[in-house]
XYZ file of C-alpha atoms in Angstrom:
578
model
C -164.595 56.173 71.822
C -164.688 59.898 71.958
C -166.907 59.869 75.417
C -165.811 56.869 77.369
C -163.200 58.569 79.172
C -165.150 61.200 79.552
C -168.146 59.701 80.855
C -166.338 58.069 83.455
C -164.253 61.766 84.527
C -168.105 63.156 84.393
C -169.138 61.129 86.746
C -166.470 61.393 89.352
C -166.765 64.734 89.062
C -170.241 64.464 89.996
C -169.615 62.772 93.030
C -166.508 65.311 94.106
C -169.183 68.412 93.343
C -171.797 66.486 95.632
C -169.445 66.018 98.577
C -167.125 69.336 98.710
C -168.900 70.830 101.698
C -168.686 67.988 103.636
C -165.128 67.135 102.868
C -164.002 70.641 103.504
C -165.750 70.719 106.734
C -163.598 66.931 107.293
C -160.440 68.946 106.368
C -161.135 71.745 108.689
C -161.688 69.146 111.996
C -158.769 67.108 110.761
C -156.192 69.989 110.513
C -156.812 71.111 113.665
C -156.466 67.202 115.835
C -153.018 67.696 113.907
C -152.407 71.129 114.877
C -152.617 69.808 118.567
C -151.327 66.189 117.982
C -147.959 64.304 118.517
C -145.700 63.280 116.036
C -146.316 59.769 115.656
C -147.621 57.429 112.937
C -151.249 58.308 114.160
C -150.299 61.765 112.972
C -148.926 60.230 109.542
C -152.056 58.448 108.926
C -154.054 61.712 109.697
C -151.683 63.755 107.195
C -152.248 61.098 104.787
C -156.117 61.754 104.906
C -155.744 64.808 104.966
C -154.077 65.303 101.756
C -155.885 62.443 99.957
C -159.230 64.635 101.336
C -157.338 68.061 99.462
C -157.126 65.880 96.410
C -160.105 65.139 95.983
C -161.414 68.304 96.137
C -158.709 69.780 93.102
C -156.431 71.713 95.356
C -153.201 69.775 94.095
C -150.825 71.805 95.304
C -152.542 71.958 99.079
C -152.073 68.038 98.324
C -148.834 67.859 97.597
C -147.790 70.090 100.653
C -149.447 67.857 102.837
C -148.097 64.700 101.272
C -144.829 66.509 101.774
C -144.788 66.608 105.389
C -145.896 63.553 105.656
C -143.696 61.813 103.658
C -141.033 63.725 105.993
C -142.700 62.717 108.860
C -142.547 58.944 108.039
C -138.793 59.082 107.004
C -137.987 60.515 110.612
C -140.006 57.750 112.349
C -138.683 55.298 109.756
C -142.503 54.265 109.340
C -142.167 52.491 105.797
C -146.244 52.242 104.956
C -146.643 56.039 105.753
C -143.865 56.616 102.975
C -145.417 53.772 100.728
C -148.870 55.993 101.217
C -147.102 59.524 100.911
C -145.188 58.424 98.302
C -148.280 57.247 96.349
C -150.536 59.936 96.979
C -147.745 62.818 95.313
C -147.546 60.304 92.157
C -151.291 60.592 92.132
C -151.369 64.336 92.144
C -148.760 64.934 89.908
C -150.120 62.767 87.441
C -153.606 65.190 87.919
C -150.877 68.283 87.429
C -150.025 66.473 84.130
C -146.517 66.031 85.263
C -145.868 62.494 84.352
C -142.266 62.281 85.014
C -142.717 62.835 88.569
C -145.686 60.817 88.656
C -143.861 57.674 88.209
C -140.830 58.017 90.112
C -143.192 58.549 93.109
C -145.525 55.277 91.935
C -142.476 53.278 91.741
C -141.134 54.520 95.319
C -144.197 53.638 97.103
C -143.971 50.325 94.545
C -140.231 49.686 96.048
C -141.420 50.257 99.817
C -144.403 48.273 99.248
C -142.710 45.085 98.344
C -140.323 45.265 101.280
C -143.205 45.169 103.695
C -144.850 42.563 101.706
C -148.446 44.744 101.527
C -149.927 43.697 98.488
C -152.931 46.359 98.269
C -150.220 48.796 98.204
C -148.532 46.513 94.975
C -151.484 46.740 93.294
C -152.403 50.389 94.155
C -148.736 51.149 93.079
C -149.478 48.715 89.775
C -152.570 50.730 88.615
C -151.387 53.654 89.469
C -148.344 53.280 86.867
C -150.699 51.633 84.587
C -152.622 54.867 84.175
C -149.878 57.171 83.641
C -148.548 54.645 81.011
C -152.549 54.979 79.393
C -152.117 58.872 79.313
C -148.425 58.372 77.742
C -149.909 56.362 75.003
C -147.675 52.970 76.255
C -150.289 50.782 75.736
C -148.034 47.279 76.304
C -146.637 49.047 79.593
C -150.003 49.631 80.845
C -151.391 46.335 80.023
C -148.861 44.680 82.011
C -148.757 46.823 85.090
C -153.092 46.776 85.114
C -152.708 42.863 84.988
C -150.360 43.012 87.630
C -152.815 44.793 89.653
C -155.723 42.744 88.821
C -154.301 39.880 90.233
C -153.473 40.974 93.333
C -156.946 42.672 93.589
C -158.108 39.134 93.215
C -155.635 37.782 95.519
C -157.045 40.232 98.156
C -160.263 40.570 97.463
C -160.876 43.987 96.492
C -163.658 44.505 94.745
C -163.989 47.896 94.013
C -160.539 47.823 92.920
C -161.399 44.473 90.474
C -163.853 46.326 88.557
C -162.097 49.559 87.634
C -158.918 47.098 86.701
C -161.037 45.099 84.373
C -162.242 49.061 83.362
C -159.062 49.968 82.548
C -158.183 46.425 80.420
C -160.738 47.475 78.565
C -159.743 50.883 77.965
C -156.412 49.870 77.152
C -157.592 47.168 74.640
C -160.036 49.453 73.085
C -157.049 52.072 72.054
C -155.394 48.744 70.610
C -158.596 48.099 68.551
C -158.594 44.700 70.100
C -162.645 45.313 70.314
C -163.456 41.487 71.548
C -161.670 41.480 74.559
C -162.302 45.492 74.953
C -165.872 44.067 75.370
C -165.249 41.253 77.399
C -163.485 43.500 79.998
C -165.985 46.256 80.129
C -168.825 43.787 80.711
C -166.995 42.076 83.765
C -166.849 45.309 84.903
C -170.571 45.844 84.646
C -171.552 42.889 86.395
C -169.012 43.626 89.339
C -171.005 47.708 89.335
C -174.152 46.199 89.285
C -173.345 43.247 92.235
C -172.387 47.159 93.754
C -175.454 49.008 93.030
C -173.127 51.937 92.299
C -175.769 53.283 89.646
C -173.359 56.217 88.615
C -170.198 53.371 87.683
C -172.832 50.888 85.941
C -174.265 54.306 83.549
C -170.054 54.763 82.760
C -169.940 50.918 82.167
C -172.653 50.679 79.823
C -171.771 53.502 77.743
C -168.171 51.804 77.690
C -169.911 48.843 76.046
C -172.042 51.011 73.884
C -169.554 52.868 72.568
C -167.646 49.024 71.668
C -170.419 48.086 69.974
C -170.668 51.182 67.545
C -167.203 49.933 66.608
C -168.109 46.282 65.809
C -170.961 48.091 63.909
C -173.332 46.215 66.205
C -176.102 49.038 66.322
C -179.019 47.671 68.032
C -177.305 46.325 71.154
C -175.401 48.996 71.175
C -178.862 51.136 71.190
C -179.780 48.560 74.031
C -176.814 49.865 76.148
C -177.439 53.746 75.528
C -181.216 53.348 76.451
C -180.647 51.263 79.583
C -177.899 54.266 80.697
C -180.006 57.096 79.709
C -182.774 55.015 82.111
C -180.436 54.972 84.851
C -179.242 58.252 84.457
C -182.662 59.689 84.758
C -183.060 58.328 87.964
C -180.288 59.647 89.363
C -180.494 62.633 87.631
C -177.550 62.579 86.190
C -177.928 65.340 83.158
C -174.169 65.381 82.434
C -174.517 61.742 81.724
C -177.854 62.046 79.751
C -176.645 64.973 77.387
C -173.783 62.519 76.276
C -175.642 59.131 75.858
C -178.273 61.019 73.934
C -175.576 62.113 71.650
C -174.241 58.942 71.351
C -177.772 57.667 70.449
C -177.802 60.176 67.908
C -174.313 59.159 66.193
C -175.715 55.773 65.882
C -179.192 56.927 64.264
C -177.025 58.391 62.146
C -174.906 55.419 60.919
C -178.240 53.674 60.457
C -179.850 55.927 58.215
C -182.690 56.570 60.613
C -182.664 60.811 59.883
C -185.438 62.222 61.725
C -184.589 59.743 64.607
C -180.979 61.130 64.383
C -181.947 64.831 64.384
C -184.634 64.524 67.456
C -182.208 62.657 70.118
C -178.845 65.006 68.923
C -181.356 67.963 69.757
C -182.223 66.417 72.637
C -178.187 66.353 73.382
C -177.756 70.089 72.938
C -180.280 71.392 74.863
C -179.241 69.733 77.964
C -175.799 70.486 76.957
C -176.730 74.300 76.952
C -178.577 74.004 80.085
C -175.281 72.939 82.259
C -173.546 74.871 80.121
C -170.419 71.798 78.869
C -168.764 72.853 76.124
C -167.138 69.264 75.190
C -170.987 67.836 74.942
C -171.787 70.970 72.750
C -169.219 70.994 70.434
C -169.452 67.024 69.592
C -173.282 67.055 69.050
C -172.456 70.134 66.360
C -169.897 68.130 64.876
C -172.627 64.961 64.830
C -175.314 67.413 63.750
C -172.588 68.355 60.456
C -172.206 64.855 59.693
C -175.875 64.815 59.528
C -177.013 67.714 57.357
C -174.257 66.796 55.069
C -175.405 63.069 54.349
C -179.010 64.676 53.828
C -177.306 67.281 51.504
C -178.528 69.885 53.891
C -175.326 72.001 52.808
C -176.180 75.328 54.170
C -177.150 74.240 57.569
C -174.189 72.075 57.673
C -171.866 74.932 57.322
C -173.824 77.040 60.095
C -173.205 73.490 62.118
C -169.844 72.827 61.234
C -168.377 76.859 61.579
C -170.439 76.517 65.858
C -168.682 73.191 66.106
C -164.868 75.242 64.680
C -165.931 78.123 66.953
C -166.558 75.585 70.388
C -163.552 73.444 69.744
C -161.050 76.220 69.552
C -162.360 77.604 72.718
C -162.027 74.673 74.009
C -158.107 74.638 73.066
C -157.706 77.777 74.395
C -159.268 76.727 77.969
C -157.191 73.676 78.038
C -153.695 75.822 76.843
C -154.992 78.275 79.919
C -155.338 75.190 81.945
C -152.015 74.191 81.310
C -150.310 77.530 82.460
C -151.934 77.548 85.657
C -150.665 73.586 86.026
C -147.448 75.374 85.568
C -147.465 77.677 87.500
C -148.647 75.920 90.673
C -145.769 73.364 89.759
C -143.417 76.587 89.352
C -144.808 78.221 92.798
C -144.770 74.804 94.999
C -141.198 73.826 93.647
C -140.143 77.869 94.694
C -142.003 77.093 98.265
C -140.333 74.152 98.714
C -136.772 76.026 97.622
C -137.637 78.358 100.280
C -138.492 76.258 103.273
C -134.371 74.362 102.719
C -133.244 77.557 102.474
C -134.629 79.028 105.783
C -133.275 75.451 106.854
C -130.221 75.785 105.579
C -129.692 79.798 107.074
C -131.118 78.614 110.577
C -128.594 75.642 110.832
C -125.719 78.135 109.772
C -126.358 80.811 112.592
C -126.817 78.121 115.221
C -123.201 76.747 114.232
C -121.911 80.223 114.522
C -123.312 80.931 117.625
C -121.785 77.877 118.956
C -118.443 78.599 118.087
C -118.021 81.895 119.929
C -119.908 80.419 122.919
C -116.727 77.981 122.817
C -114.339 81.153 122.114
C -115.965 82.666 124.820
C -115.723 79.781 127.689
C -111.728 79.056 125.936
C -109.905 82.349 126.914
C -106.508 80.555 126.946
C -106.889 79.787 123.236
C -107.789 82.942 122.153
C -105.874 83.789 119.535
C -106.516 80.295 118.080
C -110.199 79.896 117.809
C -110.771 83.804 116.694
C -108.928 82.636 113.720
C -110.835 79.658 113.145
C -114.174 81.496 113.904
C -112.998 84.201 111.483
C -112.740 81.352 109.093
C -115.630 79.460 109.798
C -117.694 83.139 109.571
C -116.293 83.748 106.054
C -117.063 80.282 104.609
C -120.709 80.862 106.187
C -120.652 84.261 104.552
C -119.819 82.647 101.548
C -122.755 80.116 101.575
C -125.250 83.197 102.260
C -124.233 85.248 99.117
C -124.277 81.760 97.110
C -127.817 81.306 98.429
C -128.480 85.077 98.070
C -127.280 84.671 94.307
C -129.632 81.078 93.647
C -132.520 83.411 94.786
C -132.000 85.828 92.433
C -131.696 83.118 89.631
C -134.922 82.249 90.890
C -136.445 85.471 90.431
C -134.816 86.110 87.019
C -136.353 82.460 86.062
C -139.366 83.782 87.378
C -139.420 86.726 85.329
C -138.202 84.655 82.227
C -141.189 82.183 82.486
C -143.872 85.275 83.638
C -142.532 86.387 79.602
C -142.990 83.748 78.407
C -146.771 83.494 79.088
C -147.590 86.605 78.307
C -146.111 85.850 74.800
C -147.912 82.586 74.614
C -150.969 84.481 75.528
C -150.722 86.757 72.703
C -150.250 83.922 70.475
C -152.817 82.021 71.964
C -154.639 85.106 70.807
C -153.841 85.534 67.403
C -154.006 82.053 66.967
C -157.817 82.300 68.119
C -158.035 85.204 65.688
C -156.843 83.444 62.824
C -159.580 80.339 63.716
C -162.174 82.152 63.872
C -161.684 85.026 61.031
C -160.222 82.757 58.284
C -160.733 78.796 59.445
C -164.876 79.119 59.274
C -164.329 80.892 56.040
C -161.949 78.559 54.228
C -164.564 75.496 55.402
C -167.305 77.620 53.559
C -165.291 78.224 50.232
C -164.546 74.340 50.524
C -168.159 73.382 51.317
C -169.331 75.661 48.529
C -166.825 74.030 45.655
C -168.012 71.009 46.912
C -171.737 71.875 46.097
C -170.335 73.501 42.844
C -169.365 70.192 41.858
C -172.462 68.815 42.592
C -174.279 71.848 40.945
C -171.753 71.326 37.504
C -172.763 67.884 37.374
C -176.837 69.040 37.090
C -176.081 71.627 34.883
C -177.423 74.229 37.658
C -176.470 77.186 35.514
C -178.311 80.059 38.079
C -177.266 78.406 41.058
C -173.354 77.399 40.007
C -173.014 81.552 39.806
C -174.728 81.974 42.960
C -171.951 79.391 44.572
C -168.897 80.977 42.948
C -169.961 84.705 43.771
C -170.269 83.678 47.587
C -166.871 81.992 47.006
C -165.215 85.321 45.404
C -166.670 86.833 48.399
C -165.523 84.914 51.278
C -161.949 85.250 49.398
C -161.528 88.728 49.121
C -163.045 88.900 52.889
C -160.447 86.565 54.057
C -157.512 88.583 52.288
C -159.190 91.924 53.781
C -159.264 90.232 57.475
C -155.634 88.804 57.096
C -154.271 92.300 56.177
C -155.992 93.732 59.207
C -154.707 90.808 61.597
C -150.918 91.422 59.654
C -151.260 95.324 59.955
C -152.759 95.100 63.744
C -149.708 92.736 64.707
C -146.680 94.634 63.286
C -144.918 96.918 65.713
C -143.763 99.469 62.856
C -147.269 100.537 63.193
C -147.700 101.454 66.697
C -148.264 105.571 66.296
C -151.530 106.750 66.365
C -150.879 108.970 63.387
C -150.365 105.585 61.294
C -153.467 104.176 62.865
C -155.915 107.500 61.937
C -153.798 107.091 57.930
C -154.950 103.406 57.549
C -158.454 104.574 58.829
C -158.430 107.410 56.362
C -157.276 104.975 53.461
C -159.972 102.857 54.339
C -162.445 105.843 55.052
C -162.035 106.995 51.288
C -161.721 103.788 49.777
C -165.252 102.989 50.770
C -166.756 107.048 50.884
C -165.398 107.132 46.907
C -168.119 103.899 46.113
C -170.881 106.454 47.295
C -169.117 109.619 46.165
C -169.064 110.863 49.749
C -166.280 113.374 51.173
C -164.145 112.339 53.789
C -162.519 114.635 56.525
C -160.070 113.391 58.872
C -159.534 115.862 62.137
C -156.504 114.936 64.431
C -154.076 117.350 66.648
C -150.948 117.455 65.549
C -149.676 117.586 69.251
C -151.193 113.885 69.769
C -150.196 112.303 66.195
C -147.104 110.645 67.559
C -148.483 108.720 70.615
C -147.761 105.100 70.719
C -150.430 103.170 71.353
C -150.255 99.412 72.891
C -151.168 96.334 70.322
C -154.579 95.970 71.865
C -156.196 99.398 72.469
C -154.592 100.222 68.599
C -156.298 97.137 67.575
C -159.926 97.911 69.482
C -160.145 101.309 68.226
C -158.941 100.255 64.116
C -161.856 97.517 64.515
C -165.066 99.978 65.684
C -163.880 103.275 63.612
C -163.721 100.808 60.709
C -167.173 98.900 61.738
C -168.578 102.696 62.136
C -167.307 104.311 59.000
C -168.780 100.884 57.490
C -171.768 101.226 58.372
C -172.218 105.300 57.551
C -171.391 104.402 53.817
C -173.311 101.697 53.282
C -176.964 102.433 55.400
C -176.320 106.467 56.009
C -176.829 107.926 52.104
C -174.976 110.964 53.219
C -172.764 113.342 51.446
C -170.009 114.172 53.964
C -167.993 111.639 56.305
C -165.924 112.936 59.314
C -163.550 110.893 61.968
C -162.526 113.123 64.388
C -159.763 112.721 67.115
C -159.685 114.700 70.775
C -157.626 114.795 73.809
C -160.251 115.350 76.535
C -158.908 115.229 80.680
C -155.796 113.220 79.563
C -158.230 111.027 77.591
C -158.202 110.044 73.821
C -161.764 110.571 72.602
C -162.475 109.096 68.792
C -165.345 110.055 66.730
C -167.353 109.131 63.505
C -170.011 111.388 62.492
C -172.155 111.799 58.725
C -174.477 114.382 57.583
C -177.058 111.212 56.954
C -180.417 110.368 57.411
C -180.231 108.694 61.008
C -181.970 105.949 62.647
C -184.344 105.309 65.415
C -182.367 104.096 68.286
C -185.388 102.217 69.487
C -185.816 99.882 66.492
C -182.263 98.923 66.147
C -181.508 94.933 66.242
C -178.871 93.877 68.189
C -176.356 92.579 66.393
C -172.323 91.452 66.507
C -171.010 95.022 66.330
């Protein structure tokens, strides 16, 4: 289940990457026929490809402003399938943006529109498109119904590009209900509708569909049939994406069936292709596969290297997609503000034309004077009043603007020490668990040597994990933000560790730049390197004297950590993590 989705996103993504320079060059002719065109529905139909064209290439927002004007368009020329097709297209890319909400009430607009002309593509378009919202909601019973609905219209007009990704999405939809059966039936309807296509890319995303089925009705070898006829397929097409995850779905199912070394060789084959374009999903899945593996074959140490690279790829991966969802927010925030904008010049423009108006009639009705300079006085006041209202929405708008520009920058600080916490104490807390599992194990052999060896590496891990969380508390709290606090931790630590090799410690800091504040981030860089430095002098330098050292050079804080040591060659030090 984990890839079929996927495989099928993969692949249109393929096809988008393949065909961006010609579609932009498509764009490019197309805006400028509409630059120089009249407004008619030839011009709606040419906005309509325009934006569906922008879509396709992942500029949403472009999309949506084009849909926009369109949509407009067809309202003024009362041109009902240009609204059913503008009004579908912004459902589409909202439901891309991830706004859902809006998604629908646009599907079931062009839905509405679409039934009063009687255009049953549209219906089903409308159909599916609600259908896969109601899939990304998790309302299974909704979708089913609206995909059917489709699906038989599909049928009705003989669509058959259309047929096949309906009976794709039945399947979908029944494999989230674990109704596996008709999952399968679905999928494979699918695949003989691809293959009557000769679309290779859609019959590689079908078969992996029915692979990935079969893994669930624990039917192994056809489901090994399925992965090997894809990974065929894909190699013809080239189609590495595709051939990274079917050989880690190969893998998976190796691994169900005991078959080890079989297991190991086609997961490695998985990663390196993985690595070579460089997809983090694919990587972090085959190191979660390749856990599951070294822990069935008690491999226990390389299962923890495996399982901390699969923590360390998945929460990178959260991070990207948390990222991913403040940028969707943002170009919501920033298109909803345009669109503010443009009714607002609307609304200004249309309020000085009705002034003007009124004193040209003052002007040409001399005899009523006195009259209609009171009424334009009045008229000009409630005007005024609409302009300071308008002035006074705007600078909502900006005070929103600031609010929510806040508000990311504290979710990206929290994003941060989220991060932190993953990746100092979450790999460490798997090891201590990992390692009381194998004590157990050890206990029950009477492993006397090696049940020490376990429990010291546990007392270590824990006393590094309480060290780290002290640091991330200490880093985090605002109390702490002088630099004369920072150099007193540093010295605490400095002696702490100088007093395990008897070495003497001197701290050397102006008193003129003790009270500086320093921000969260450049207090938390410099605490992390003086402590990595003074570290590393104590435990590899076997001198006798210790000295951090703090200057103020050209406006510039300059930081120091010097010993009295033995040295190293420069030239045969190993890169490490430091």
């Amino acid at each position: 289940m984990k890839f079929s989705c996927f495989i099928l996103v993969m692949a249109f993504c393929l096809l988008i990457h393949n065909s961006v320079f010609s579609q932009n060059k498509k764009i490019d002719s197309l805006r400028f026929i509409i630059a120089t065109s009249k407004e008619d529905t030839n011009k709606v139909v040419l906005l309509i490809i325009v934006f569906t064209e922008t879509q396709r290439s992942g500029d949403y927002q472009k999309s949506l402003e084009y849909a926009d004007i369109a949509l407009a368009l067809s309202k003024k020329l009362n041109y009902k399938k240009g609204l059913s097709m503008a009004y579908h297209g912004i459902g589409t890319s909202y439901t891309f943006i991830g706004n859902y909400s809006e998604a629908l009430k646009n599907h079931y607009s062009s839905l509405k529109i679409n039934e009063e002309i009687g255009n049953k593509k549209g219906i089903a378009d409308s159909y599916n498109g609600i259908g896969n919202i109601y899939i990304q909601l998790g309302n299974f019973p909704e979708a089913l119904k609206n995909h059917n609905a489709a699906l038989k219209l599909y049928k009705e007009t003989g669509y058959q590009k259309r047929i096949h990704h309906s009976y794709n999405n039945l399947g979908t939809i029944y494999f989230y209900l674990g109704n596996y059966p008709e999952a399968l039936k679905n999928y494979s309807i699918a695949l003989g509708i691809r293959e009557e296509l000769r679309d290779k890319y859609e019959i590689t995303g079908a078969l992996n569909n029915i692979g990935i089925v079969q893994v669930e009705m624990k039917n192994y070898p056809e489901a090994l049939k399925n992965y090997f006829a894809s990974i065929r397929l894909n190699e013809q097409i080239n189609d590495k994406h595709g051939m990274a995850t079917t050989y880690c779905n190969i893998g998976e199912v190796y691994t169900y069936q005991k078959k080890y070394d079989e297991a190991s060789l086609y997961l490695g084959k998985s990663m390196l292709l993985a690595k070579e374009i460089n997809n983090l999903e694919i990587i972090k899945e085959t190191y979660n596969d390749m856990f599951v593996l070294d822990s069935i074959q008690g491999n226990y140490k390389k299962a923890l290297e495996h399982y901390k690279l699969f923590v360390q790829y998945r929460d990178s991966l959260f991070n990207n997609e948390s990222s991913k969802k403040i940028v969707q927010q943002q170009m919501q925030y920033e298109f909803d503000k345009k669109e503010d904008s443009l009714k607002q010049k609307q609304v200004i423009t249309e309020t000085k034309f009705q002034v003007q108006r009124k004193q040209k009639y003052f002007y040409w009705a001399g005899l009523f004077m006195l009259g209609l300079l009171s009424i334009f006085v009045f008229l000009n006041f409630r005007n005024q009043k609409k302009i300071n209202m308008l002035a006074g929405e705007a600078h909502a708008r900006q005070k929103a603007e600031l609010e929510l520009q806040n508000q990311q920058a504290l979710l990206s600080e929290r994003l941060r020490i989220s991060s932190e916490l993953h990746d100092e104490v979450g790999a460490t807390l798997s090891g201590i668990a990992m390692y009381s599992h194998l004590t157990k194990e050890q206990m029950k052999t009477g492993q006397t040597v090696e049940i020490e060896k376990s429990l010291n590496i546990m007392q270590q891990s824990s006393t590094q994990m309480v060290d780290k969380l002290s640091d991330i508390v200490w880093l985090i709290n605002p109390e702490q933000d002088s630099l004369q606090k920072l150099i007193t931790r540093l010295e605490e630590y400095a002696t702490d560790m100088a007093a395990i090799k008897n070495m003497q410690v001197k701290i050397t800091v102006p008193d003129k730049i003790a009270e500086i504040n320093l921000p969260v981030e450049s207090r938390r860089n410099i605490y992390l390197f003086c402590k990595e430095a003074i570290n590393n002098a104590v435990k590899y330098s076997n001198a006798t004297h210790l000295e951090l050292t703090v200057k103020e050079i050209h406006g510039k804080l300059e930081f120091s950590v010097s010993d009295n040591g033995k040295g190293f060659d420069a030239v045969m030090v190993r890169r490490g993590n430091g």
